[in-house]
Amino acid sequence: MNQKGIIGIFTTDWQMSDAIKRLREKNIPVTDAVTPFPAHGIMKQLGKESRLPFFSLAAGTGTIILVFAFLYYIAVIDYPIIYGGKPFFAFPTFVIIIYMLTILLTFILTVLAFQARTGLFPGKEIDDPVHRAGDERYIGGMTDDRFMVALGGEEGLSGEMHESASTILRESGAKEILEIKRS
Amino acid sequence: MDTTSAGAPLIEGKMSYRQVTDTLSGTVERKPAKWWYAGMTLSTLAVLFGLWAMYTTVTVGLGTWGLNNSTAWGWDIINFVWWIGIGHAGTAFTIFLIVFRAKWAAAINRTAEAMTVFAVMCAGLFPLIHLGRLWLVFFIAPYPNTRGPLWVGYNSPLFWDVLAITTYLLLSVTLWYFGMIPDLATMRDRAKTKLSRTIYGFFSMGWIGSVRNWMRYEALTKILAGLAAPLVVSVHTIVSLNFAVSVIPGWHTTILPPYFFVGAIFSGFAMVLTIMILIRKAFPLTSFITMGHLNSISRVLIFGSMVIGLAYATELFIAWYSGVEYEMFTFFKSRATGRYATTFWIMVVCNAIIPQLLWFRKIRHSIGWLLAISIIINIGMWYERYVILISSLAQDFLPSSWVTFTPTIVDIGIYVGTFGIFFTGMLLFIRAIPMIAIFEVKDLAGEKREDHKPDEDKTEKT
Amino acid sequence: MTRQPETLPGSYRTLVLLCLFSVLCVCLVSFNPSSGLREADAQDASEPEDIEAREITISDIRRGERLFQGLLPLGPDVPSCASCHNTRQIDTFNWNPSAMEIALLYEDRAAGDLETVVMDPVTVRMMEVHEGYALSEEQFVLIKAYMDHLAVEGMRERPVITNLLIFLLVVFLVIGAIADLAVFRKVPYKLVHLTVILAGGFFILSAIVHEAVSIGRSQYYEPDQPIKFSHRVHAHDNQTDCLYCHSIAEYSHPAGIPSVSQCMNCHIIVRDGSHSGRFEINKLVDAYENERPVRWIRIHTLPDHVFFSHAVHVNAGNMDCMECHGEVEQMHRLMQVEDLSMGWCLDCHRSAGVDIEGNEFYSLYHRLQEDIHRGELDVPTVADAGGTKCMKCHY
Amino acid sequence: MSKKYWKSLDEHSGIPRKDYIGDFDYVNKNEIEDLLHEESLNTRSSRRDFLKLFGYSIAASALAAGCEQPIHKAIPYLFQPEEVVPGRAVYYATTCFDGDDYGSLVVKVRDGRPIKIEGNELVERGTSSRLQASVLNLYDTARQDFPAENGNRTGWQEADRKITAALDEASASGRKTVLLTGTVISPSTRRLISEFLEARPGAEWVRYDPVSFSAMLEAHRLLSGIRAIPRMHFDRADMIVGFGADFLGTWLNPVAFARQYADRRRVSEDNTRMARHIQFESILSVTGATADERYPVRPSAVREILEYLYQRLGGNEPASPPGTGAELDDIAAELLENAGRSLVVCGYNDIAAQALVAAINQLLGNYGTTLDLDRPVNFRQGNDEAMESLIEDMFRGDVAAIVIHNVNPVFDHPRGEDFGGGLAFVDLSVSLAGSADETSALCKFICPDSHYLESWGDAEPWGGFFSLQQPAIRKLGDTRQMQESLMAWSSGESNSGYHEYLRSYWRQEIYPASGSRETFEDFWNGSLQSGIVEIPGAGQGRPSFNLQALTGILQQSPAAGNPGDRLEMEVYQSIAIGSGRHANNPWLQELPDPVSKVCWDNYLAVSPSDAATLLLDTGDVVLLNDLVRLPVVVQPGQAPGTVSAAMGYGRLVSGMVASGVGTNVMPLAGICGGSTAYSFPLSSLAKTGEKHRLALTQSHHSMEGRPIVRETTLAEYRRNPSAGNEIRQEILEHMYTLYDPVRLDGLHWGMSIDLNACTGCSACVIACQAENNIPVIGREEVYRRRIMHWIRIDRYYSGDPDNPSVHFMPLPCQHCDHAPCESVCPVAATSQSDEGVNQMAYIRCVGTKYCINNCPYKVRRFNWFAYTKSDNFDFNMNSERGRLVLNPDVTVRERGIVEKCSFCIQRIQEAKITAKSENRVLREDEVIPACAQACPSKAIIFGNRADGNSRVSQLFAQKRNYHLLEELHTLPAVGYLTRVKNKKS
């Protein structure tokens, strides 16, 4: 494959945002963008809404039912014990426990889902679009003051697109334009 | 430009992203000052003292404490509630930041969260160490067993408490840690030695800041903060249920949950104020932690103080209005005028009266006054818990079982030990992790489109 | 699963023993048997006479051991002693006295006594078994030397390979898998890691849970008793009622171990055992005559915080002994069949009915009886009468 | 004699002695736990150890996949004794008389160990705290386990040889041989002693009581010619006037008196007749606290009051009543109204006062009704004058040999030091003390007496009534009971032992007198089983009194001069320690004084007004007469101008427990008018400036106006049965519940405590301690308010601090139906049983202590330390021998767990199991908790509330019944009956 991807590196988010807008207009696929902080403009341009909140909602609802069932089982069915003359089915108590356990379990499930989806876990190797595209270089600065936009990704860009992409990047004020080299 | 509610700027002066990164990670990268070593030595000594006290407690028995047949809870639960209260600020700031998008909280958030984590750890220590048979602590967990199976006492507020504290600790640790990941990545990229690069690299989870991850990351932190929001209210509420659900006069009141919650926020913010002033003094971060921040916190404190004062008054009123003689005795004879009058009035003065000084602009803008008041508030809050616990237990229904409570060296040792743990944790934190969330501040800093000089602008404005 | 007699298996100790055993094996393999033999032959040759009087040497003991083990032939058609009299602690039940028991019995006696008993037995069983034995006087001296040695040294414990080794192996495997996944990356297929970690983790967890649960419990505990008392012989073959010996069970908390004098009610006459000859019964007689109590090993033990009354279960509960103790009448050596856990107790309390009509005591329970009359309750369980409340057993 | 107890082991023939357990020499001592059989306490792997092992090994299990388990050995009896069933208790009837206290008892023996004392219901069901604790004396490690000569161990034969030779020599020398004993109420022993005296020419028998009733005996001798103490019948008296006689606590026979007294004062809606009791005293005793009216007076004023009363009753018009605050004329009138149904008692050892009291009783015609001089009690026989002259004789060298039994004059005689000095002039001094004491330490020989539970014996507590004593355990040490020692030394020839002697004495004396138609063997066995024999005899005659002699007595014994401004001091016996005989008993040392709530110390009680004058406060140490240092307790109710302190403390030679506890105050006392004066003017009292930490179990004394102890007067009660308890109606009206009431079927246990009957004697506290293996924690821990008692006696004062009303309230766990403690336990360790018992599963407890906090009654106790097998708590639970007293049916609690009253669930379960096994209904009297069983005044009634006919249900239906803190809606299972005071006005 002789097609190559391009990386554009900016120093401000708004410049990159403009570039992305123009790239999009030209139907040049933007693989990924890397920013040192959550640049909301770019996120709006590139991202899909995360479905994590829906997962949380589902997890929370499930947990409420499970915890209630569990409490009912231990308190009423399995080993009913009289505490202070209270009925076995002590609903006010259940509410508090369900409340606490729902938060606990939902949060754990959500974090696990996040990790599963993003593939982030302690000890994971750096995973940026350059690496993903097979380039072994590490282009630093994205955690400092550099904004990177990767075009073409693993497939690379066709010559024509490559050309116009470089132009757009340059015009948008990119500090550097690099080619992704596959090893 | 974002400002605090007080109107002061969040970041004083203009900074580039690089400057922000340099300044904020500088606290970690520079060699620590002498005060840091002194602080570490002191807090390590305190930890050692605490360890000795805990060892004594576990091996010899709870008899080494000042407890007795009537006051079966003493300094353990006082300190537990106190620390939990302090541990409320961090999460509150997180909520301000993430849920209410109050950007000004970004400068304080991480430190406040660290404080929360260490304070909750210190707090969580007490319910453990106060067990007569620590080695059987797993009985509290509802797990299937061959004893019938015998489950747990789900009616007990202590069980709810265990759930609440566990949840709160796990959630605040998670929030804190996930909040740090982008900065850990920054530190990884700036690391000069292989070791620190490996360590930061390990914990940064390979973070690079890709937009997709940022999206999910923001979603996650929002969900976590959303889950934490009710926790901030409920944790101290559940702690207060330990008292409110009981029958003891002075405990058995419905006002306790809101009263405890506000008290917790109050003491937590006071502690944040203390720590922030100290950090501001120790590091060149005045442009990040501005007078505006301190001013905002002071205003929260005034509000808290007034609510607390109202709660004190309400308690007294309700005791009188109910006409229950046990309540009357506890509030009027035991607390206001009797054996616990000194502690009661220390509590009132420290929590309800002195913070009113913050109404004065001069005092609000004097670092010295703020530091003093913030410390006084936490002393007052400790006394509040002392009054609630000891006065109610030591003089309850039957005068025959009235006792006096005197702490022992072991009681004091464990308390000092938790200070050690807290400050060791905080000192290590400021050495290892940027105190202020770099990525959050960057959102506020750097060259904005509107700052850009038009002649250099090569792109079209949208 | 059966457990090692006398002591329940201690994993640490077993590990040490395993090491020792392997060292021993190596020693035994490297040791040349013929050299010992020659040495002994040489001694025999030099001092053929006056066997009784000569001093016992290490090689005598070793030769005695070989004779006993059958490594040196005893004679034509004579099986080795060890084929019946075990020299090691064994897991299975052996009616014949172990070498150790014989050794202890004859510790203070001369080799001649041993010879008399073996060659000229009085009991029926020994006559049958030892028929046609022709051992020399010298052989007896050597065997006796070995036995005296054994009496001092004690029997070798049986080496056991425990779960601990397997457990450690799995732990290493899992650690390896994790390390490979994170650091070394030698195995390319992640499924391998995943399988190892999941399966290993499950094994480790279940092993820990199992061991934690069985702490303080001794299900399947089956130790050797000081006297080889067979419940099968007594309760099955001879149809003795359980309550004849364990009479206390009817009116007290413990079931009671019968006193020696009670054993002697029968054994004053019965002196020959069907399986063990006189050897075991003689122990009883000896205990009786010398007023030396028999130190039985207790099998069914409840922790001290549990109060259990046999009386109420036997009388009011109409329970058969076998319901808790298993098929005792089929056991030569008694074994604890159930785990005696609280859950096990409660299972029965929740399912077993109380004799509410038959037992006058329950006439107090008006509401329970009303429920039965109204047909809301069929047979009230022990739990219905409060049988799952803490203070039934814990106080 | 419907109730039969087990006979002694020895009564069975053919069982070799050595086979039953309790024989320590049979198998080596480490194996004793095996011998004590399966269910019993296993010292090597005790409950406590097990719990610990359990806990720690769980923790360790995470590390290792297994651990080694202990091998349990089970050793059956070689020969099973017929009546010893492992796991079941056997009861033997026996008798205890230690010189101070008498009790006809039933001993509970489990697996060969006596573990609990109960009263023999044929005499008195109740017991006193000291009798309850006497079982622990058996297992005292400080006991003298072997005969000793000059402190070195010797053998009995050797000792006998030497002593006999020395006695022979003494007889030959013509000097005196003195047998010094306490009061001897055993008729057979009395005969034995007379034989000893006959066999030893020149021998003399001196009796000495540490708490002397010499004056009372002398007064009766002088007035009626009988040197005796009349038997008192409080149950026949409608009007009781006491002068310093603590007859409900320590005086003479408090167990019987408390029962009689309470019976006559028990009121219900059907019976509103109630005796009236007026008490004059200087110390605030439990009797004064229980009295309807109490007047604090100086001891020196008593004689004056008595003289006035005597004059009034005699119909004279004395000049003017002494100023006491009491309307003496009214009292006299009331006494006259109740002539023949009244009783005047006086506790002062002063001949004049005692003679006046006897004369007053005679004037009122009380002899023959409430007082019985025909069948007098034998509890005190000591002669103070004889003791005086003995000391003189010893110094003169007239005494060649002295044999001392059961008394410790060096410690408890006012001239104890002189007595000790005098012993040096005696050639042969033999002490028969069962454990080393101050006197035996100065004696040449110690020939230890056996404990009463190891000995045979009999007793004649009052005329015509006999009770038997039989051993319940093999001797723990190489001891020999006193009678056998005397037999060995009187004849010199070998004898058949005291058991045979006793039998033959009974065959000769009691059997014929009893009029029994059985054979002697049957009679003897029957008597052993029931423990008592009553001889039908003459009725109560009215003794002839020579009242003229009174004038002579009054003239001869000068009034103890007016002490003027000087403080008057009174030495009294405390409820727990008494004369100090059993001061080494940790249970008793830790029993708080019912009134002052101080334990582990004696103290100087000072009245509040004197304390204000002298600038004294509780805890200040004062120096008395430059001799005795005591901490002060400001005691409301102490008569102004008087101070008081308990005797029996400050033991110098005793076991570990008693040493260093308190100060001996007897050196302050003196002899006055031929009898020991327990009250005397104090010449100096100086504040030292030191402070002493007094172990108080209660430090707040007012009820703070809360309706805790509810009280009314008899007159009010007659008008309105719910008088004093009106608030209950109000509370019940305001009671709501959100929940359906818990459904309890069949059994619902309840306890009713009659505050009118409770005298505060604290027998229940010790009974509970003995039954439930409650640990002793020592002074320092009590000071820190961690006492472990499961039932406590709360005491409140109300009214005038110089003469307050005192209220006692026994407080066990209330076993609430809606128990606040239960709902707060996070591990389900405490919950309600289906019988209404608040159950506590120790094994489950992790020790959060939340339940302690949430108990409004504060009855839950925490094991702050390991109290068993701990050198920091070196009491009975720290020695192999001391642990033998533990009840195997009750778990010994580990460190770190909560415990509390269980309503003696082990007894409930035992009774239920027995009933179920026997296919019958549970009888009401089968289940009695230890406290109820020990209560001498039957103030505690226990039963099934689900049964409407049970006593407890009926008491709960009384209008007097109320529940403590009922307004909290805890629904306690313990009810209290309001106190009714028979007050004028």
CSV table of C-alpha atoms in Angstrom, one decimal, chain B residues 46-62 64-65 122 125-126 129 134 410-411 413-418 421:
chain,number,residue,atom,x,y,z
B,46,ALA,CA,2.1,10.6,64.1
B,47,VAL,CA,1.4,7.5,62.0
B,48,LEU,CA,3.8,5.5,64.2
B,49,PHE,CA,2.0,6.7,67.3
B,50,GLY,CA,-1.3,5.8,65.8
B,51,LEU,CA,0.0,2.4,64.8
B,52,TRP,CA,1.2,1.7,68.3
B,53,ALA,CA,-2.2,2.7,69.6
B,54,MET,CA,-4.0,0.5,67.1
B,55,TYR,CA,-1.7,-2.4,67.9
B,56,THR,CA,-2.5,-2.0,71.6
B,57,THR,CA,-6.2,-1.8,70.9
B,58,VAL,CA,-6.3,-4.9,68.8
B,59,THR,CA,-3.9,-7.0,70.9
B,60,VAL,CA,-4.9,-5.9,74.4
B,61,GLY,CA,-8.5,-5.0,74.0
B,62,LEU,CA,-10.8,-2.1,73.7
B,64,THR,CA,-7.4,0.5,76.6
B,65,TRP,CA,-9.8,3.2,75.5
B,122,CYS,CA,-9.1,7.9,58.2
B,125,LEU,CA,-10.5,3.2,60.1
B,126,PHE,CA,-12.5,4.0,63.2
B,129,ILE,CA,-10.7,-0.4,64.9
B,134,LEU,CA,-11.8,-7.0,64.4
B,410,VAL,CA,-4.6,5.2,73.2
B,411,ASP,CA,-7.7,7.1,72.2
B,413,GLY,CA,-2.9,8.1,69.8
B,414,ILE,CA,-5.4,6.8,67.2
B,415,TYR,CA,-6.7,10.3,66.6
B,416,VAL,CA,-3.2,11.6,66.2
B,417,GLY,CA,-2.5,8.6,64.0
B,418,THR,CA,-5.3,9.5,61.6
B,421,ILE,CA,-2.3,9.3,57.8
